[in-house]
Tab-separated table of C-alpha atoms in Angstrom:
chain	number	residue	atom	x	y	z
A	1	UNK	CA	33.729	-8.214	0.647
A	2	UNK	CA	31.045	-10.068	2.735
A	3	UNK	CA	28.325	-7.525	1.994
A	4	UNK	CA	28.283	-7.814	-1.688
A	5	UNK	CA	24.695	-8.518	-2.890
A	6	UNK	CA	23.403	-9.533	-6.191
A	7	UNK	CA	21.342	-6.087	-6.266
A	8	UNK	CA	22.466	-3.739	-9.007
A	9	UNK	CA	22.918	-0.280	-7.720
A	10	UNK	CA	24.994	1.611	-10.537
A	11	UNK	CA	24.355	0.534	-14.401
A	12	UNK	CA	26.203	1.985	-17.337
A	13	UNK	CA	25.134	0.802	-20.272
A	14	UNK	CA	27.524	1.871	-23.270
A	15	UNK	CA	27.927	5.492	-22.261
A	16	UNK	CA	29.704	8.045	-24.930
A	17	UNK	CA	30.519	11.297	-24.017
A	18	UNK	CA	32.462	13.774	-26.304
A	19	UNK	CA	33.854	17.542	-25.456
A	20	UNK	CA	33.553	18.975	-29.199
A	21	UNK	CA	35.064	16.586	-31.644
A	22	UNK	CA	37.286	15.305	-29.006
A	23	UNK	CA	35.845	12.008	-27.660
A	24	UNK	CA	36.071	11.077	-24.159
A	25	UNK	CA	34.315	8.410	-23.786
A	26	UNK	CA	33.844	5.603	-26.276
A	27	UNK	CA	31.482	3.436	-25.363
A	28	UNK	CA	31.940	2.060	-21.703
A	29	UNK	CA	29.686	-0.216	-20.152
A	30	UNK	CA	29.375	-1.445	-16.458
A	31	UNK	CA	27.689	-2.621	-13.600
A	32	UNK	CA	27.788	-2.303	-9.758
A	33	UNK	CA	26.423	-4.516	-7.312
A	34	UNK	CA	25.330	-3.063	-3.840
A	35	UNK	CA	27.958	-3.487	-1.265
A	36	UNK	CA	30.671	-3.444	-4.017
A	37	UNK	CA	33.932	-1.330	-4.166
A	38	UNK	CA	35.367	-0.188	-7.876
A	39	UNK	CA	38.261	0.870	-8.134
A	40	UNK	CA	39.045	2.550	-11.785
A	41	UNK	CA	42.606	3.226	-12.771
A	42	UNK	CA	44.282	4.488	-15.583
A	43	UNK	CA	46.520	7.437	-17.321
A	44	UNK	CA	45.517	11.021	-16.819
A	45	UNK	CA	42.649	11.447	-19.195
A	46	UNK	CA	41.753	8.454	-19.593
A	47	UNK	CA	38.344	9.517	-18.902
A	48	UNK	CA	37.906	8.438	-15.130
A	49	UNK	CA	36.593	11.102	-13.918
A	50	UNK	CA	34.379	12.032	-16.686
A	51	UNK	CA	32.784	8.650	-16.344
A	52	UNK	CA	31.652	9.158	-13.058
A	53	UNK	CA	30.457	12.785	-13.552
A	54	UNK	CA	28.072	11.360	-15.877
A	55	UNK	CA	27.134	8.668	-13.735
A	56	UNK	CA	25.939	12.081	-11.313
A	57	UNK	CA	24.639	13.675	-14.428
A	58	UNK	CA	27.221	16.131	-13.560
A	59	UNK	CA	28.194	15.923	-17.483
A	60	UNK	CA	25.953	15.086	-19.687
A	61	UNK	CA	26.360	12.088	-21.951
A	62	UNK	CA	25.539	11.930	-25.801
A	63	UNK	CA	24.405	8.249	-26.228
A	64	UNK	CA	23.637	5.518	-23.722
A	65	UNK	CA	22.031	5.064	-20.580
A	66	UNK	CA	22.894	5.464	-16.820
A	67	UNK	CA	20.031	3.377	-13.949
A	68	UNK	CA	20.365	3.449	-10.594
A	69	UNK	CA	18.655	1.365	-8.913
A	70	UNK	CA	17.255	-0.276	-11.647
A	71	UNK	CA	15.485	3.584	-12.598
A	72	UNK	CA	17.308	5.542	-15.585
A	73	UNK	CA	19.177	8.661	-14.327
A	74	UNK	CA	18.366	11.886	-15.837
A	75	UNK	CA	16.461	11.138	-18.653
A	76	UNK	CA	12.034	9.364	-18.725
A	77	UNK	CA	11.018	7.158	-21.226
A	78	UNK	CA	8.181	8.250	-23.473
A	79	UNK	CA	5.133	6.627	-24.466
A	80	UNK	CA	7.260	5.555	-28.012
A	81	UNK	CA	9.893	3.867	-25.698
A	82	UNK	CA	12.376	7.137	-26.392
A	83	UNK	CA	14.272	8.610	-24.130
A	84	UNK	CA	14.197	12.427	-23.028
A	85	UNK	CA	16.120	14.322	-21.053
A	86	UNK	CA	14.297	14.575	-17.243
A	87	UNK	CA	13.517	18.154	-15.565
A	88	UNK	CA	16.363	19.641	-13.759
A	89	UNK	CA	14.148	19.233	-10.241
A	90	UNK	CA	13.630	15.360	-10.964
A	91	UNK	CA	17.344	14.911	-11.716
A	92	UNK	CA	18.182	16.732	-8.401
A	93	UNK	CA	15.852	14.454	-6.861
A	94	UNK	CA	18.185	11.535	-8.408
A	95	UNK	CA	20.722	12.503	-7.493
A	96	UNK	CA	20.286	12.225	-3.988
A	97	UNK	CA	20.862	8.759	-4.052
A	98	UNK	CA	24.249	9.249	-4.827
A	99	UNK	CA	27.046	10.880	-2.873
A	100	UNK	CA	29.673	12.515	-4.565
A	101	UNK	CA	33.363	13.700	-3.152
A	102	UNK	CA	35.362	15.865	-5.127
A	103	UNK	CA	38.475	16.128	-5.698
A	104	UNK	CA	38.752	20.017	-4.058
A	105	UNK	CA	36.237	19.553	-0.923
A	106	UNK	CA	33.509	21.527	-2.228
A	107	UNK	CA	32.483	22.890	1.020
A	108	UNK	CA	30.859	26.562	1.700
A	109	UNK	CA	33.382	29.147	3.540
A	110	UNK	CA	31.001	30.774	4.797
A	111	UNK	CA	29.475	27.732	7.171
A	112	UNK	CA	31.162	25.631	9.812
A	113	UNK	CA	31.851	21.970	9.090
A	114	UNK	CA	28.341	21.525	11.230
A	115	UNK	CA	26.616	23.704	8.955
A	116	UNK	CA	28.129	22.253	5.600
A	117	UNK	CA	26.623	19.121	6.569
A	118	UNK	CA	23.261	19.477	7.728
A	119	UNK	CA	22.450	22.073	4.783
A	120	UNK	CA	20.884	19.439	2.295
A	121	UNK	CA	19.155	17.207	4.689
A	122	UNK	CA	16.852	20.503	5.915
A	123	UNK	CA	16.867	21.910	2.420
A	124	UNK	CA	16.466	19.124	0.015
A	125	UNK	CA	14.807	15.988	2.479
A	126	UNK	CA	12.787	18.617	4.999
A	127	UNK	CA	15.176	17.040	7.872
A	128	UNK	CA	14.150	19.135	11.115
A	129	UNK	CA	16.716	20.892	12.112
A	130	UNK	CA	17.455	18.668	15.525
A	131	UNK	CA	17.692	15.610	13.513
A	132	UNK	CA	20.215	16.646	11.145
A	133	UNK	CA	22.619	18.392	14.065
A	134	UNK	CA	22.318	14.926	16.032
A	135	UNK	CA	22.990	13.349	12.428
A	136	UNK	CA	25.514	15.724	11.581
A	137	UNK	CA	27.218	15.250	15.358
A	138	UNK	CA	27.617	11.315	14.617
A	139	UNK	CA	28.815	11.439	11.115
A	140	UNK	CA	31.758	14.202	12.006
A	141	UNK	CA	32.439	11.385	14.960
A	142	UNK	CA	32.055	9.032	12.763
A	143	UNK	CA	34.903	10.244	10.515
A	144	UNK	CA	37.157	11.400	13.716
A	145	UNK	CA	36.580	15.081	14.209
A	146	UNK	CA	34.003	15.588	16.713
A	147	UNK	CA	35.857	18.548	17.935
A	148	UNK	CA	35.596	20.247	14.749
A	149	UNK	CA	32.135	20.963	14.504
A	150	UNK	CA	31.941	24.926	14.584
A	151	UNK	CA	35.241	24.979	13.014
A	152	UNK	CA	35.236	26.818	9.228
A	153	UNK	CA	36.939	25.174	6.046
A	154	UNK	CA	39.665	27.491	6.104
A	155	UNK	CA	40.464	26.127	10.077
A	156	UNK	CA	40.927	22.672	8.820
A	157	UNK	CA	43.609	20.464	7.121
A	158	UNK	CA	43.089	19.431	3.633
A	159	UNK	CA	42.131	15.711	4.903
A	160	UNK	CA	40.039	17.254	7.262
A	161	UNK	CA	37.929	19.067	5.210
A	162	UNK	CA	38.114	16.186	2.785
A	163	UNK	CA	36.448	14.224	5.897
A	164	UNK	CA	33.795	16.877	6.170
A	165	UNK	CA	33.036	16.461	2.759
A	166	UNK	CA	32.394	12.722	3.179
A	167	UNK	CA	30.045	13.108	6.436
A	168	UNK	CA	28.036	15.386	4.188
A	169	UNK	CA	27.494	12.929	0.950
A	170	UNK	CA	26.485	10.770	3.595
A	171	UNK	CA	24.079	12.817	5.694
A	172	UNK	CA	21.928	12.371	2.623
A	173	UNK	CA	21.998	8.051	3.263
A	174	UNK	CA	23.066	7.679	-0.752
A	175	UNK	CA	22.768	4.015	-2.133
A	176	UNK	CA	26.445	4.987	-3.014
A	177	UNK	CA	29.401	6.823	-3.235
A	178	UNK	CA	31.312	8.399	-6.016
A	179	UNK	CA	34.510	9.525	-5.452
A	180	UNK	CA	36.496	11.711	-7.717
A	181	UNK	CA	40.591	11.123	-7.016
A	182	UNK	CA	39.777	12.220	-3.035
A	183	UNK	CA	43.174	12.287	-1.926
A	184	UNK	CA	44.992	14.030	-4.579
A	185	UNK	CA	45.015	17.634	-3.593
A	186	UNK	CA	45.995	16.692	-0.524
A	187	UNK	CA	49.335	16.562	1.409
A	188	UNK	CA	50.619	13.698	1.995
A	189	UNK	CA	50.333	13.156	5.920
A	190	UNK	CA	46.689	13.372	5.557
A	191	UNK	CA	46.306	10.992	2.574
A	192	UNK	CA	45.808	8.489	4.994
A	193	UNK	CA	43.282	9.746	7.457
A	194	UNK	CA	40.690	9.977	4.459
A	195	UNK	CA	41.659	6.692	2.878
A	196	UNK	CA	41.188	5.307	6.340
A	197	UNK	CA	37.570	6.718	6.176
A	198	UNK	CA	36.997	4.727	2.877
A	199	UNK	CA	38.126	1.862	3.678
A	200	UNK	CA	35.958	2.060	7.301
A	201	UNK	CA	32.942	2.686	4.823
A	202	UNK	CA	33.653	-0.463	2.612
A	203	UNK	CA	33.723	-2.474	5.225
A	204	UNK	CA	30.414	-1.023	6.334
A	205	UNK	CA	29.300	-2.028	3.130
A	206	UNK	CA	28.744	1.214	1.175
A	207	UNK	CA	28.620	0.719	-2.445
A	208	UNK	CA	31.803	3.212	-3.622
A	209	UNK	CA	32.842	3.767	-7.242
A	210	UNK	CA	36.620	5.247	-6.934
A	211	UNK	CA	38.861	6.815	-8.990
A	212	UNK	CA	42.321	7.097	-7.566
A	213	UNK	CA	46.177	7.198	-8.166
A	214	UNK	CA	46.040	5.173	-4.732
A	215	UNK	CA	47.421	1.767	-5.636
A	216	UNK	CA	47.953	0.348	-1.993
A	217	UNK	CA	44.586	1.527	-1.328
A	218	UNK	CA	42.773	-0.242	-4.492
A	219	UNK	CA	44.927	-3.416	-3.779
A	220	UNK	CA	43.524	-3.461	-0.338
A	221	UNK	CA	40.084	-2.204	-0.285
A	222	UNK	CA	38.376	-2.964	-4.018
A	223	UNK	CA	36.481	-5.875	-4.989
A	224	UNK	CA	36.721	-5.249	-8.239
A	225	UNK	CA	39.564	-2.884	-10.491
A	226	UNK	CA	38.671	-1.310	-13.784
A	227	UNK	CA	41.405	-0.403	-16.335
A	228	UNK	CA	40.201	2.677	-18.528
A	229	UNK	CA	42.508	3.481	-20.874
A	230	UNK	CA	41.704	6.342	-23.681
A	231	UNK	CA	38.320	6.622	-23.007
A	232	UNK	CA	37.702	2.511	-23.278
A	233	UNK	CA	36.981	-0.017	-20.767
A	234	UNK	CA	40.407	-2.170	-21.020
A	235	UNK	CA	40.296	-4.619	-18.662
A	236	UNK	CA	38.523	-5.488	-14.863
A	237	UNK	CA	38.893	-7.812	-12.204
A	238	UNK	CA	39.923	-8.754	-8.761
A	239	UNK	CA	42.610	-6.323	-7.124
A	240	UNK	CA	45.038	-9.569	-7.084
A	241	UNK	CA	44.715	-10.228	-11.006
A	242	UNK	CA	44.827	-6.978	-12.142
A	243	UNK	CA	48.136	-6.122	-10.089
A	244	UNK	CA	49.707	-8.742	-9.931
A	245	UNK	CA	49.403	-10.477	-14.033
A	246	UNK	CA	47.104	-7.804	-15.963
A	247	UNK	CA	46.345	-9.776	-19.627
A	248	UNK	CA	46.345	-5.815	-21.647
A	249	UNK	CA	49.145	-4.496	-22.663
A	250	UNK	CA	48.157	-1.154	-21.998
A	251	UNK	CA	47.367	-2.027	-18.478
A	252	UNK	CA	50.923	-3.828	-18.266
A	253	UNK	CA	52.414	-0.491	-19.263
A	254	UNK	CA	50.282	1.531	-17.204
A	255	UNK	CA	51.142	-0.028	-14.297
A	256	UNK	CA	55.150	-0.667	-14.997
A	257	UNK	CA	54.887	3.344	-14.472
A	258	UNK	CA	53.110	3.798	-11.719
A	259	UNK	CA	54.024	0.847	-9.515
């Protein structure tokens, strides 16, 4: 895409992360440029998602390092050049450079789509509370439900709280977006309505990291594809190489399944 810088905004630098003795990641490295879109694919556990809950600090990793921004995530350097593991309050502060979506929504119950959004901008960036209902107000138009403002979770569709979700990583202006298989709890005549809100942000120029079981969608809106297969890095490229004459034969098989 057109707004592809050579800025690094996401580094992972040879990231392990085991559950137990079970490991889940095995060493993955890689980098993201601002205004990029990647796309990782691969089997169920495969370690997708783990990789990008670490990237959030969301899981914790046991060797390697995360930057963001060119700044190490989660963890300071000391005066010997180790690392250590950061407070919990600088870490939050991290993290606000990087929207997440989950897979299940996320949102509170208890507060209308309105409120779900403009929560963390008051809370965690001192927004006044005008600014982030007229920022709130924009992003819900901005992602087609203007309408649904004082409307609770359990009054929307799956896609449309899946939409909510997305105006509220964004009310926080992230230098990206992670997002965690967003369209697979939901049905599938609202599949589309979110992916449509994707691919509207790529071509805004968001930096997105992606995991997804949406083929069409990776084909069509990724820059770049990333094969993870049992907790390695297997092979990346362009949508069009990857798809249409992957060089690993995992990837081959992979996709002979799922295409």
């Amino acid at each position: 895409m057109a707004h592809q810088s050579d800025e690094l905004i996401i580094e992972a630098l040879n990231i392990h992360k085991s559950f137990g003795d079970l490991q889940i990641l095995k060493g993955i490295s890689l980098q993201v440029r601002r205004g990029e879109v990647v796309v990782l694919i691969g089997a169920s556990g495969s370690g997708k998602t783990t990789f990008i809950r670490c990237i959030n600090l969301l899981e914790e990793i046991q060797s390697g390092q995360i930057r963001v921004s060119g700044h190490p995530m989660g963890y300071r350097t000391k005066a010997d050049g180790s690392l250590v593991r950061d407070s919990e309050r600088n870490i939050a502060r991290q993290r606000r450079d990087i929207g997440m979506v989950f897979q299940r929504f996320n949102l509170f119950p208890h507060m209308t789509a309105l409120e779900n959004i403009i929560e963390a901008p008051i809370q965690v960036l001192g927004v006044p509370r005008k600014a982030a209902v007229e920022q709130a107000q924009a992003l819900l138009k901005r992602v087609g439900l203007a309408d649904k403002a004082g409307h609770y979770p359990s009054m929307l569709s799956g896609g449309q709280q899946q939409r909510v979700a997305i105006a509220r990583a964004l009310a926080m202006k992230p230098q990206a977006m992670l997002f965690d298989e967003p369209t697979s709890a939901l049905d599938p005549e609202t599949v589309g309505e979110v992916l449509q809100v994707m691919k509207e942000l790529a071509e805004e120029g968001m930096t997105m990291v992606v995991v997804t079981h949406e083929m069409g969608f990776a084909r069509e809106v990724a820059d770049r594809v990333v094969v993870l297969d049992q907790g390695e890095l297997i092979e990346q490229g362009p949508p069009e190489q990857i798809f249409s004459h992957p060089t690993h034969p995992r990837t081959q098989a992979f996709l002979s399944r799922v295409l």
